[in-house]
mmCIF file of C-alpha atoms in Angstrom:
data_model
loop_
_atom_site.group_PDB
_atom_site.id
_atom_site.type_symbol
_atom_site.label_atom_id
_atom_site.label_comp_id
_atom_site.label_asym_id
_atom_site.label_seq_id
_atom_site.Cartn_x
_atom_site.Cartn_y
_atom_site.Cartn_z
ATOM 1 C CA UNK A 1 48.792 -17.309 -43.252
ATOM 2 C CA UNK A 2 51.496 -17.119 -45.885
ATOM 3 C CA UNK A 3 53.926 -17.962 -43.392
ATOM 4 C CA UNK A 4 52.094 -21.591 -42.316
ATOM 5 C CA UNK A 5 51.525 -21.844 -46.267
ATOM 6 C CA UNK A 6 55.219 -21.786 -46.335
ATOM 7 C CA UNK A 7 55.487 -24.367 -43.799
ATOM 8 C CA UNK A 8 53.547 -26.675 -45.476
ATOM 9 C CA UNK A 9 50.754 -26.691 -43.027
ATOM 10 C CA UNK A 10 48.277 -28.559 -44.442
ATOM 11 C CA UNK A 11 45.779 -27.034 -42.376
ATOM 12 C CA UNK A 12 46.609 -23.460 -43.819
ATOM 13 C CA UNK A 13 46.401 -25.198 -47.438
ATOM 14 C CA UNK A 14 42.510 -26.492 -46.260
ATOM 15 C CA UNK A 15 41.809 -22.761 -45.145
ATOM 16 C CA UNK A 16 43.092 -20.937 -48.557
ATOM 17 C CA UNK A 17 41.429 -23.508 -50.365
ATOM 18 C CA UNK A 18 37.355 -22.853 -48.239
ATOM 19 C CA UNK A 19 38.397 -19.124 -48.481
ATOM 20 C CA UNK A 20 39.161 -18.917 -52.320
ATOM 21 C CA UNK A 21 37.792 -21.847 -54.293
ATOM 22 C CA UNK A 22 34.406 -20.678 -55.141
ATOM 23 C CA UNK A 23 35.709 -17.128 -56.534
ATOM 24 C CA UNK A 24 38.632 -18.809 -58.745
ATOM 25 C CA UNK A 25 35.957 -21.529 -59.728
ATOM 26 C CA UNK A 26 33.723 -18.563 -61.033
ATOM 27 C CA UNK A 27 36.901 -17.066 -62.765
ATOM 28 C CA UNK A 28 37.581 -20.547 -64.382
ATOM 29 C CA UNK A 29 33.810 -21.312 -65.161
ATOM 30 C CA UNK A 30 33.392 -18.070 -66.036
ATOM 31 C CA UNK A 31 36.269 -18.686 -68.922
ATOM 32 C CA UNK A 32 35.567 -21.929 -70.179
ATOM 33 C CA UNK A 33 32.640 -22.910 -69.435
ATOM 34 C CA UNK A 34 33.184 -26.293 -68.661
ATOM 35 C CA UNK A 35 32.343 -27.421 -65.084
ATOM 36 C CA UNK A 36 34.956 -30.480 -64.722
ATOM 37 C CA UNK A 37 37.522 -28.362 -66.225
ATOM 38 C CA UNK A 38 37.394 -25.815 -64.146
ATOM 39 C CA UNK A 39 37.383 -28.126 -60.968
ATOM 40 C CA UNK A 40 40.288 -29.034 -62.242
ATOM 41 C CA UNK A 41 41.766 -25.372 -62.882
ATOM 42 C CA UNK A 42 41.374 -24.460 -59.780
ATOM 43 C CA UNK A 43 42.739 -28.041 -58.344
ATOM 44 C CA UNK A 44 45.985 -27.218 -60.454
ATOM 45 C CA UNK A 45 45.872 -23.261 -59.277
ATOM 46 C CA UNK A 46 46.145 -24.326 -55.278
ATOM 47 C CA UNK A 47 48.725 -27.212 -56.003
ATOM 48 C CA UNK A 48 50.905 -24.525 -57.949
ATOM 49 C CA UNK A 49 50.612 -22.676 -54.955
ATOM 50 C CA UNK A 50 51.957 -25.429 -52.543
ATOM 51 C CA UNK A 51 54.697 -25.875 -54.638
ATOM 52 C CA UNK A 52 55.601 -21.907 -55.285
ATOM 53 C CA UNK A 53 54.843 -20.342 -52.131
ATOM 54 C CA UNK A 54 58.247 -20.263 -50.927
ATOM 55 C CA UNK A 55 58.905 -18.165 -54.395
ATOM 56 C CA UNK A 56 55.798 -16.187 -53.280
ATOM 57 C CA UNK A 57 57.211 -12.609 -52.662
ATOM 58 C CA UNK A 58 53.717 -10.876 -51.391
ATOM 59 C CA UNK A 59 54.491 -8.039 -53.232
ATOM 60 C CA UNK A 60 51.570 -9.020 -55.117
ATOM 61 C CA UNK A 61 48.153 -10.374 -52.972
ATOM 62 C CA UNK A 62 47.994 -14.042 -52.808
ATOM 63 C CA UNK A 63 44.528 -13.502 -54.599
ATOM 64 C CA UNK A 64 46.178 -11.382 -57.837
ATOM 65 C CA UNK A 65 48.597 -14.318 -57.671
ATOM 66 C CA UNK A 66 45.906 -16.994 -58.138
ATOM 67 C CA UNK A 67 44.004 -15.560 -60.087
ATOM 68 C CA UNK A 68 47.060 -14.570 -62.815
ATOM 69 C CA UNK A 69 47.611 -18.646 -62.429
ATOM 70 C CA UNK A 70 43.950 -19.754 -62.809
ATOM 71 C CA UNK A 71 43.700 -17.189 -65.733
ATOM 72 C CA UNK A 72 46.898 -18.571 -67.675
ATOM 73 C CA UNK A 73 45.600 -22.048 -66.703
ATOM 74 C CA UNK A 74 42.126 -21.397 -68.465
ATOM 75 C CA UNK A 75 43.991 -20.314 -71.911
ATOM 76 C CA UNK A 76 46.851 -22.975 -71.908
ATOM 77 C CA UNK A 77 46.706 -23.941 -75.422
ATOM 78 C CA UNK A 78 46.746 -27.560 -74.812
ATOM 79 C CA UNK A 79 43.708 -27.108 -72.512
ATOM 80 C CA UNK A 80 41.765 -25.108 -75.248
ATOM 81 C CA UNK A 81 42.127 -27.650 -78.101
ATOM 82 C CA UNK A 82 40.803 -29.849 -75.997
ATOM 83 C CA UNK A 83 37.857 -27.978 -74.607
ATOM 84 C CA UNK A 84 36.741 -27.027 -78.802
ATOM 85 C CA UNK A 85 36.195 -30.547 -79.418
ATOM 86 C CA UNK A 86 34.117 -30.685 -76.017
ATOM 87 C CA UNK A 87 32.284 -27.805 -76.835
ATOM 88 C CA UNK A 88 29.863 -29.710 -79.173
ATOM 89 C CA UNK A 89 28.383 -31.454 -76.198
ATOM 90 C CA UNK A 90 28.883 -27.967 -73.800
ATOM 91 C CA UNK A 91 25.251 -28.079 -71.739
ATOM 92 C CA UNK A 92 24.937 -24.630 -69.738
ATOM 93 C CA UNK A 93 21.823 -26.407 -68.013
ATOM 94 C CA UNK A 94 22.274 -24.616 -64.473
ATOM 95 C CA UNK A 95 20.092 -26.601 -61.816
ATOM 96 C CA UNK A 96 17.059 -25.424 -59.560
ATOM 97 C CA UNK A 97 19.424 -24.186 -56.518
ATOM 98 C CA UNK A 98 18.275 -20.566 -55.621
ATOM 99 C CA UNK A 99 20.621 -17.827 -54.179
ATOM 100 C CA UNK A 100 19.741 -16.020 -50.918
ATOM 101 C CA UNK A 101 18.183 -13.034 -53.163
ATOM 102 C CA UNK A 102 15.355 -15.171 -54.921
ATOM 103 C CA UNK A 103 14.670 -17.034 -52.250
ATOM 104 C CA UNK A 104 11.803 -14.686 -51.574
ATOM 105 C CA UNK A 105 11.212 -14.057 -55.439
ATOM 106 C CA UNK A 106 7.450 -15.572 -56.839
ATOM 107 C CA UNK A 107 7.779 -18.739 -58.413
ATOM 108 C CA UNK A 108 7.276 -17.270 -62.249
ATOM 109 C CA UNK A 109 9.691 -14.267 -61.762
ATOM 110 C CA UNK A 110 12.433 -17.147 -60.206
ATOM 111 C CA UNK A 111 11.358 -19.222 -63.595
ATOM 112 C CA UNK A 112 12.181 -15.932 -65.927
ATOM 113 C CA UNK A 113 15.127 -14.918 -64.248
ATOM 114 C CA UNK A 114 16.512 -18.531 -64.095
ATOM 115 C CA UNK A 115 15.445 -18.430 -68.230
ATOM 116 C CA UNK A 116 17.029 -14.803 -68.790
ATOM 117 C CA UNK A 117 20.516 -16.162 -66.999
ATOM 118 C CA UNK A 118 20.508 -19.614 -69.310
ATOM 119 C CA UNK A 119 20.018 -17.643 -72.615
ATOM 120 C CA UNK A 120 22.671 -14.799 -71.323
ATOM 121 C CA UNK A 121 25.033 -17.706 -70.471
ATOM 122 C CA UNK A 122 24.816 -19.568 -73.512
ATOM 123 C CA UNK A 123 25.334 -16.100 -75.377
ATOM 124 C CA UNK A 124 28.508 -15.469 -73.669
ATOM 125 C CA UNK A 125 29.963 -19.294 -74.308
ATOM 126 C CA UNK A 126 29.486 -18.048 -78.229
ATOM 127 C CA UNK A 127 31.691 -14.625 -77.674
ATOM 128 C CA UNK A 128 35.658 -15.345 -78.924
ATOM 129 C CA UNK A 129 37.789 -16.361 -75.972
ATOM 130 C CA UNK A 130 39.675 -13.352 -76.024
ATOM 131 C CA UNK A 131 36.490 -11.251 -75.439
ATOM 132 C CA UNK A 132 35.152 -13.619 -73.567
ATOM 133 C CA UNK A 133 37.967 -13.699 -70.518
ATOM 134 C CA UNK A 134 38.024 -9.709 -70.405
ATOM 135 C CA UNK A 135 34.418 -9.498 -69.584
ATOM 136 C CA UNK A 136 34.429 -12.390 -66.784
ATOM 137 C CA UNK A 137 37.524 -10.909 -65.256
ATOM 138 C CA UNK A 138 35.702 -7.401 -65.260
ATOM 139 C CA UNK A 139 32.662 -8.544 -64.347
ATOM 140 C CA UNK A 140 33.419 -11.585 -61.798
ATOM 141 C CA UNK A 141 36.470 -9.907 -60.022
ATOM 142 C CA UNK A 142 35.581 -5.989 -60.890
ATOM 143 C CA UNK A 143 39.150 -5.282 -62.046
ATOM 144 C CA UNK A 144 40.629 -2.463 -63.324
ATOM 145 C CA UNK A 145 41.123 -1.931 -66.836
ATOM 146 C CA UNK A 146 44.531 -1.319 -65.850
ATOM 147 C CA UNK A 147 45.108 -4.554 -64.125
ATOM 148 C CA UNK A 148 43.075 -6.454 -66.230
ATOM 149 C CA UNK A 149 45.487 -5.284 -69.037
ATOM 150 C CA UNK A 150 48.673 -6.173 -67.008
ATOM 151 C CA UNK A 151 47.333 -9.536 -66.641
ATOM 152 C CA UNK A 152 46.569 -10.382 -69.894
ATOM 153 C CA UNK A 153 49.510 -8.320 -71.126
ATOM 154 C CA UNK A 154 47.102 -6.172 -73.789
ATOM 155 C CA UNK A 155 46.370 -2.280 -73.873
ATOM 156 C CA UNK A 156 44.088 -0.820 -71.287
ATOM 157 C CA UNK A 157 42.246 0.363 -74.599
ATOM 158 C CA UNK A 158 41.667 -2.976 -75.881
ATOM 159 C CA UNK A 159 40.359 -3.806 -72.382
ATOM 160 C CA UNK A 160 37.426 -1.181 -72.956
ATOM 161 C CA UNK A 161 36.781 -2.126 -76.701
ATOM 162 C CA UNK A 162 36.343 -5.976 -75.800
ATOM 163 C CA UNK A 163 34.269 -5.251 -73.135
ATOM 164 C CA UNK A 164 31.903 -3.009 -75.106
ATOM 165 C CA UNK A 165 32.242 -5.294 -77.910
ATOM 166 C CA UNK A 166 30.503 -8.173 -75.264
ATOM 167 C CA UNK A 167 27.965 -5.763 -74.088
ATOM 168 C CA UNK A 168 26.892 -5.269 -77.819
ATOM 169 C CA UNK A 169 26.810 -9.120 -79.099
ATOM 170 C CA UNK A 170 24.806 -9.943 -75.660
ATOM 171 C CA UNK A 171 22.358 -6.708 -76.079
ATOM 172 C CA UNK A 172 21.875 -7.746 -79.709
ATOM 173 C CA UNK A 173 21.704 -11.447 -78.991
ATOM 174 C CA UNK A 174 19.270 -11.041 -76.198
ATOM 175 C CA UNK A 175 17.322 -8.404 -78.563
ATOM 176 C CA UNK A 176 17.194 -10.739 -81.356
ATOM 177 C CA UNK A 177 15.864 -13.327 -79.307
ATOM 178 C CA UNK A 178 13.283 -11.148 -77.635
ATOM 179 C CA UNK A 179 11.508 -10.091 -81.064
ATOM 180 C CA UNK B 1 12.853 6.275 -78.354
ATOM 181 C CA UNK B 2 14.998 9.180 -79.889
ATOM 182 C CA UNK B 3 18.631 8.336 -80.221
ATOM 183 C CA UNK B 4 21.201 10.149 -78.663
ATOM 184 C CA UNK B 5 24.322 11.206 -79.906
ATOM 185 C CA UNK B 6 26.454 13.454 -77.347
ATOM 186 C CA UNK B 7 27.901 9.907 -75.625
ATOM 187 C CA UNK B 8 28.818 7.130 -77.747
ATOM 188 C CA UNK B 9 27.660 3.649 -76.595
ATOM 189 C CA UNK B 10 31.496 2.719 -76.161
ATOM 190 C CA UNK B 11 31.548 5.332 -73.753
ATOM 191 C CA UNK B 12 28.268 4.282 -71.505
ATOM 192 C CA UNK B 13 30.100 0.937 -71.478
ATOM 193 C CA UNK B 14 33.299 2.715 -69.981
ATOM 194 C CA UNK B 15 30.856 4.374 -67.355
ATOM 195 C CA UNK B 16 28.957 1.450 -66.218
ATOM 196 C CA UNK B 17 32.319 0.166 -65.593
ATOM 197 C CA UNK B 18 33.373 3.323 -63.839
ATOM 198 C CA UNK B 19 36.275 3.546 -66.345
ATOM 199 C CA UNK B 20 35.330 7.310 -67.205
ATOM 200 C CA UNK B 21 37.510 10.471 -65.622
ATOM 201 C CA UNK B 22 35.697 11.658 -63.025
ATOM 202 C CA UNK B 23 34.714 15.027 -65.144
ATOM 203 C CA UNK B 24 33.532 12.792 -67.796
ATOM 204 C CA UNK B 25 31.774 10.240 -64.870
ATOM 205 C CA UNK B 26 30.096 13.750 -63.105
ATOM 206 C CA UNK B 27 28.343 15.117 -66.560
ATOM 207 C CA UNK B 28 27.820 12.164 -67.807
ATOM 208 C CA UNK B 29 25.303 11.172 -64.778
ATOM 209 C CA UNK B 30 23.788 15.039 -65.011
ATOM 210 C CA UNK B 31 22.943 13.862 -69.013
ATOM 211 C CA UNK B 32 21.391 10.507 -67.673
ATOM 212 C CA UNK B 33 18.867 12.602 -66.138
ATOM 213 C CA UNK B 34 17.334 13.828 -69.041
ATOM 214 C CA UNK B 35 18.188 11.099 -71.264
ATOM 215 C CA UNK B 36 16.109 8.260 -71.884
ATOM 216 C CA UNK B 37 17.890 6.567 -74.747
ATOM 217 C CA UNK B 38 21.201 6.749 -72.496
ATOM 218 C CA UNK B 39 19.251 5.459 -69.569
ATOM 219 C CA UNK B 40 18.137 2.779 -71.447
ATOM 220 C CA UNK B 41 21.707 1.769 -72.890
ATOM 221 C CA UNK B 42 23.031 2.306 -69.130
ATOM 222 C CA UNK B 43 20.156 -0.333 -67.707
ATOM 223 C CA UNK B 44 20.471 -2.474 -70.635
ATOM 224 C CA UNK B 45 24.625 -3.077 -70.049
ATOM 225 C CA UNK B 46 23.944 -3.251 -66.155
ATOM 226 C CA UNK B 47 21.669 -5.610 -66.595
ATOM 227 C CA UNK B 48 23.796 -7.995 -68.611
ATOM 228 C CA UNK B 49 26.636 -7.767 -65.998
ATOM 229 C CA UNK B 50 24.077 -9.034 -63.213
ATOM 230 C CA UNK B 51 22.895 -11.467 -65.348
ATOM 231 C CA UNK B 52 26.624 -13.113 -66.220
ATOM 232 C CA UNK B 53 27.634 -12.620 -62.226
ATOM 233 C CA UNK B 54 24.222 -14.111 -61.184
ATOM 234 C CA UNK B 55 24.863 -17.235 -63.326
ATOM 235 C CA UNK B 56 28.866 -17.426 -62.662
ATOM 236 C CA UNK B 57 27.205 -17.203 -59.154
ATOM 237 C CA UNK B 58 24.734 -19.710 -59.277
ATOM 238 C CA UNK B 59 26.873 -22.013 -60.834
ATOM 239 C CA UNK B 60 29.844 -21.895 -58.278
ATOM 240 C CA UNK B 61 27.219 -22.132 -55.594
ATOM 241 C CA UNK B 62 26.450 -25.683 -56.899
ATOM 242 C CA UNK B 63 30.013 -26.978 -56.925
ATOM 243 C CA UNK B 64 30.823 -29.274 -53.936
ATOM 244 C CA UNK B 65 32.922 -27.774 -51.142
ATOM 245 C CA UNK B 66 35.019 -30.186 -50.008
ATOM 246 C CA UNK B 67 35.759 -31.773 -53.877
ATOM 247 C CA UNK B 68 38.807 -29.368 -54.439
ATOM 248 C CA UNK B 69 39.706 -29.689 -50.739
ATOM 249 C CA UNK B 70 39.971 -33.760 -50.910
ATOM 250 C CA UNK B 71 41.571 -33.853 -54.249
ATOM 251 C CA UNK B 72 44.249 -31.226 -53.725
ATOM 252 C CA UNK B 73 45.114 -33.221 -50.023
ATOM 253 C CA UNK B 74 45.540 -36.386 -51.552
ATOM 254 C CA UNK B 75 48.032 -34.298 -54.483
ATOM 255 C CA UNK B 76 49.793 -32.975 -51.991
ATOM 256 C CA UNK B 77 50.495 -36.069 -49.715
ATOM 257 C CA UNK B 78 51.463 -37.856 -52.691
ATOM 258 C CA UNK B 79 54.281 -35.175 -53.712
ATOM 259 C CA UNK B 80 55.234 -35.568 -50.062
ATOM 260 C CA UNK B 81 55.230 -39.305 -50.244
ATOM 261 C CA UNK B 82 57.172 -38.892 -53.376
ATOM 262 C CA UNK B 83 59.716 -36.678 -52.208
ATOM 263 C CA UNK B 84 60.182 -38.744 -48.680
ATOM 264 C CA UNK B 85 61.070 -41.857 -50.591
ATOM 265 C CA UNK B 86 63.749 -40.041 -52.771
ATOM 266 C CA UNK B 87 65.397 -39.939 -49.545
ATOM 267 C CA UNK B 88 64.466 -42.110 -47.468
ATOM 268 C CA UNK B 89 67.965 -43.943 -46.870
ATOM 269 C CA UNK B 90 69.661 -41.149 -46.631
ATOM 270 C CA UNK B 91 67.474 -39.612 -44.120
ATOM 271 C CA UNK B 92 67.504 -42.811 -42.270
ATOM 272 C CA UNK B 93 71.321 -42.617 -42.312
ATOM 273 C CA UNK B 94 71.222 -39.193 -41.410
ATOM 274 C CA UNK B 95 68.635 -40.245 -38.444
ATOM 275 C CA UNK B 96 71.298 -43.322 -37.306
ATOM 276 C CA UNK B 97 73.984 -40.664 -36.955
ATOM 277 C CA UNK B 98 72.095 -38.741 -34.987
ATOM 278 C CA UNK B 99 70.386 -41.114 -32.248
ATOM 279 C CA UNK B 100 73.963 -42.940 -31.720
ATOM 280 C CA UNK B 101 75.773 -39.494 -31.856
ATOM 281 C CA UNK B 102 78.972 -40.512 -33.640
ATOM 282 C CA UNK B 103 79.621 -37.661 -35.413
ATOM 283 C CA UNK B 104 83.306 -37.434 -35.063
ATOM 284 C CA UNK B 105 83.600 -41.380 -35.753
ATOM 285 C CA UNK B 106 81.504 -40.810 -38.723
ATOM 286 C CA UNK B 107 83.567 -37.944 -40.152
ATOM 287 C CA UNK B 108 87.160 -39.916 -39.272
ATOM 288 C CA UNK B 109 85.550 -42.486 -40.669
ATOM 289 C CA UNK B 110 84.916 -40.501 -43.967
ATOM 290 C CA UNK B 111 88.359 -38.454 -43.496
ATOM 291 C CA UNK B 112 90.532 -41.805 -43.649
ATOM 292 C CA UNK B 113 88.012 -43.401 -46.436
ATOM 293 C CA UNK B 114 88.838 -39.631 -48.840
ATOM 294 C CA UNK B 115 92.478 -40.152 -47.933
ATOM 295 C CA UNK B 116 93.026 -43.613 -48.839
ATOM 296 C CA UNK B 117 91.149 -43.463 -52.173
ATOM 297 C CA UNK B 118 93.545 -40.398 -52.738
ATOM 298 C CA UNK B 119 96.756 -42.376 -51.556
ATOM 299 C CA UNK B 120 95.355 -45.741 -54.027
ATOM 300 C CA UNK B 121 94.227 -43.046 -57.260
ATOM 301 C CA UNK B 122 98.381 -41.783 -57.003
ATOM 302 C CA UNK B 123 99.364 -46.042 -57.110
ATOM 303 C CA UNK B 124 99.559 -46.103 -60.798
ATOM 304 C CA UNK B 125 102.490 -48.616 -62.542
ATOM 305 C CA UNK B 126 105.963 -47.421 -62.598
ATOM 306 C CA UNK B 127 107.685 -47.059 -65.575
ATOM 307 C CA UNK B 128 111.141 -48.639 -65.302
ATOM 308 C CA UNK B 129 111.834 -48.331 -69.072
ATOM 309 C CA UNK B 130 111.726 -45.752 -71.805
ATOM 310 C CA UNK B 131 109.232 -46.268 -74.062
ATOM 311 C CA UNK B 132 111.029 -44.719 -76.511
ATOM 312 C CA UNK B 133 114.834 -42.979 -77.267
ATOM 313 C CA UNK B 134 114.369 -39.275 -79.032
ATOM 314 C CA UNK B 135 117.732 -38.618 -79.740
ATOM 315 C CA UNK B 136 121.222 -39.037 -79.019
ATOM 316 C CA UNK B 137 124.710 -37.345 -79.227
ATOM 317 C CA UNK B 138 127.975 -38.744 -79.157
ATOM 318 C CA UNK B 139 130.660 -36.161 -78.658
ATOM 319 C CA UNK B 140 134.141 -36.388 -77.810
ATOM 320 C CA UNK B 141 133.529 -34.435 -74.286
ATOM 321 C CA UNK B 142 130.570 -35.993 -73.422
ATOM 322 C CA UNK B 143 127.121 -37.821 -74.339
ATOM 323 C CA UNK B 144 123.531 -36.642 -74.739
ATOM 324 C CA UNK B 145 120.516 -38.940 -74.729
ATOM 325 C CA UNK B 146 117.018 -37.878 -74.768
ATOM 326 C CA UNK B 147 114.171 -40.524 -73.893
ATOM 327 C CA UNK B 148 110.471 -40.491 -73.725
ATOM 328 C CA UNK B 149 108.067 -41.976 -71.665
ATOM 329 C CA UNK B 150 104.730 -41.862 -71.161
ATOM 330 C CA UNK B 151 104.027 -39.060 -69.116
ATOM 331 C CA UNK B 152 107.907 -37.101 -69.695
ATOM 332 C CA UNK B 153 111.110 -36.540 -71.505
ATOM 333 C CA UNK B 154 114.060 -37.324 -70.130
ATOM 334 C CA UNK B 155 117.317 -35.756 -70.793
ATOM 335 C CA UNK B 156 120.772 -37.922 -69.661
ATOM 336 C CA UNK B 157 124.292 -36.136 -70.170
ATOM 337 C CA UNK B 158 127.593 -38.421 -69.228
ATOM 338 C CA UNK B 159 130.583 -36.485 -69.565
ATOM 339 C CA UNK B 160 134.136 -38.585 -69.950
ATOM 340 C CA UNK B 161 136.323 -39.064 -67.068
ATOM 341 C CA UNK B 162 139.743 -38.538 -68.640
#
């Protein structure tokens, strides 16, 4: 694969970008919350790697390469002035599309569900950035303390502070709201 | 429900993650047995992950497939258009060479081109007179005169006959 990437094969670019595009677009969504940014991300993410792969050294998988680009590309400075002033108008309205698992779910458990994953989603847009892009990359990609510290060149320590520091402000958000 | 204070709520984080040592990981799950209040911190921080993937999820599900595949394609064949027309002529030169096959013409060709420029850059005007006399010596044996031009010095000794 890597080796037609490096050819320029367009057809290996078309089959790296069905094979990885929805997991870097849950990485970038996941970040900043902003659906046309994020197509964008992840445009910019496979066009960096048409025009590094030859630099590509595959010490490294061509995912934890990606995703170390889509990452840096979510908190480019220019990128996040621009997405504050957006965030006034941020909607985290998802639409009606079911996954495979609730397909068989009743109507009014679909309804709460789809209501529990707005209010949980528009409590995680309010978490800082920082916090924010630990807990996607933990909990969208499973990583590592370890490598999500390498990544984000920060302590494994802080890793596991920011992450229990989301699962509080969620718990207590969603408990606040509940009562 | 009874709080619990032998694990820290830091540290049920860490285990939902499976971030614990595995010593930690195996009494800590013995605890959860007999622990509601854990059990309840456990569920509660397991259920937010599902939530945030399901949603990530749901959202990524929605985005159009072949968006990012059209867009990058046309990116791409536009750097490739761009980088074709930097050079263009000299591929097509490089292409005329080849279908004729007149490499050795080509590289006399280039040879005699590099050697006349060289003979034409060493053409420069002569200097027939100083520019300008340094010094000079009148003795009774013989005379010294020292000029300067432009790119030396020249030194001229006559010595008397008699």
């Amino acid at each position: 694969m890597i080796k037609r990437l490096q050819q320029g094969q367009e057809a290996a670019f078309q089959i790296l970008v069905k094979q990885y595009q929805s997991r870097l677009m849950a990485i970038a969504w996941g970040i900043t919350l902003d659906h046309e940014e994020s197509l964008e991300i992840v445009q910019d993410v496979f066009f960096n790697v048409y025009r590094n792969i030859n630099e590509f050294r595959g010490d490294a998988g061509l995912m934890t390469w990606m995703r170390k680009i889509t990452v840096n590309l979510c908190l480019n400075w220019k990128r996040r002035w621009k997405r504050r002033f957006k965030w006034h108008h941020v909607s985290l309205d998802s639409g009606d599309t079911l996954s495979s698992k609730e397909e068989n779910a009743s109507p009014e458990s679909h309804y709460l569900n789809l209501e529990m994953e707005k209010n949980i989603m528009a409590h995680v847009a309010r978490l800082p950035e920082k916090i924010r892009t630990v807990f996607i990359l933990k909990t969208v990609e499973d990583m590592s303390y370890e490598a999500i510290a390498q990544m984000l060149n920060i302590k494994p320590g802080t890793v596991s502070s920011r992450l229990y520091h989301a699962r509080k402000s969620l718990a207590g958000a969603l408990k606040r709201e509940a009562s | 429900m009874k709080s619990c204070n032998k694990y820290t709520p830091k540290m049920l984080s860490q285990f939902v993650d499976n971030a614990l040592p595995s010593q930690i990981t195996r009494t800590l799950e013995e605890h959860l047995t007999s622990c509601p209040a854990c059990q309840q911190t456990v569920k509660k921080y397991q259920n937010i992950t599902n939530q945030v993937v399901n949603g990530i999820q749901r959202h990524s599900n929605r985005m159009n497939d072949t968006e990012i595949e059209k867009n990058l394609l046309i990116k791409i064949r536009k750097e490739n258009a761009k980088k074709k027309w930097n050079f263009s002529y000299l591929n097509g030169f490089i292409d005329f060479i080849k279908v004729k096959k007149i490499y050795l013409q080509m590289a006399s060709f280039a040879a005699i081109l590099l050697l006349s420029m060289a003979f034409l850059q060493d053409q420069r005007p002569a200097f027939h007179t100083p520019s300008a006399i340094v010094n000079s010596i009148d003795g009774e044996m013989a005379s010294v005169m020292i000029l300067e031009t432009p790119d030396r010095r020249h030194t001229i000794i006559w010595y008397k006959e008699s």
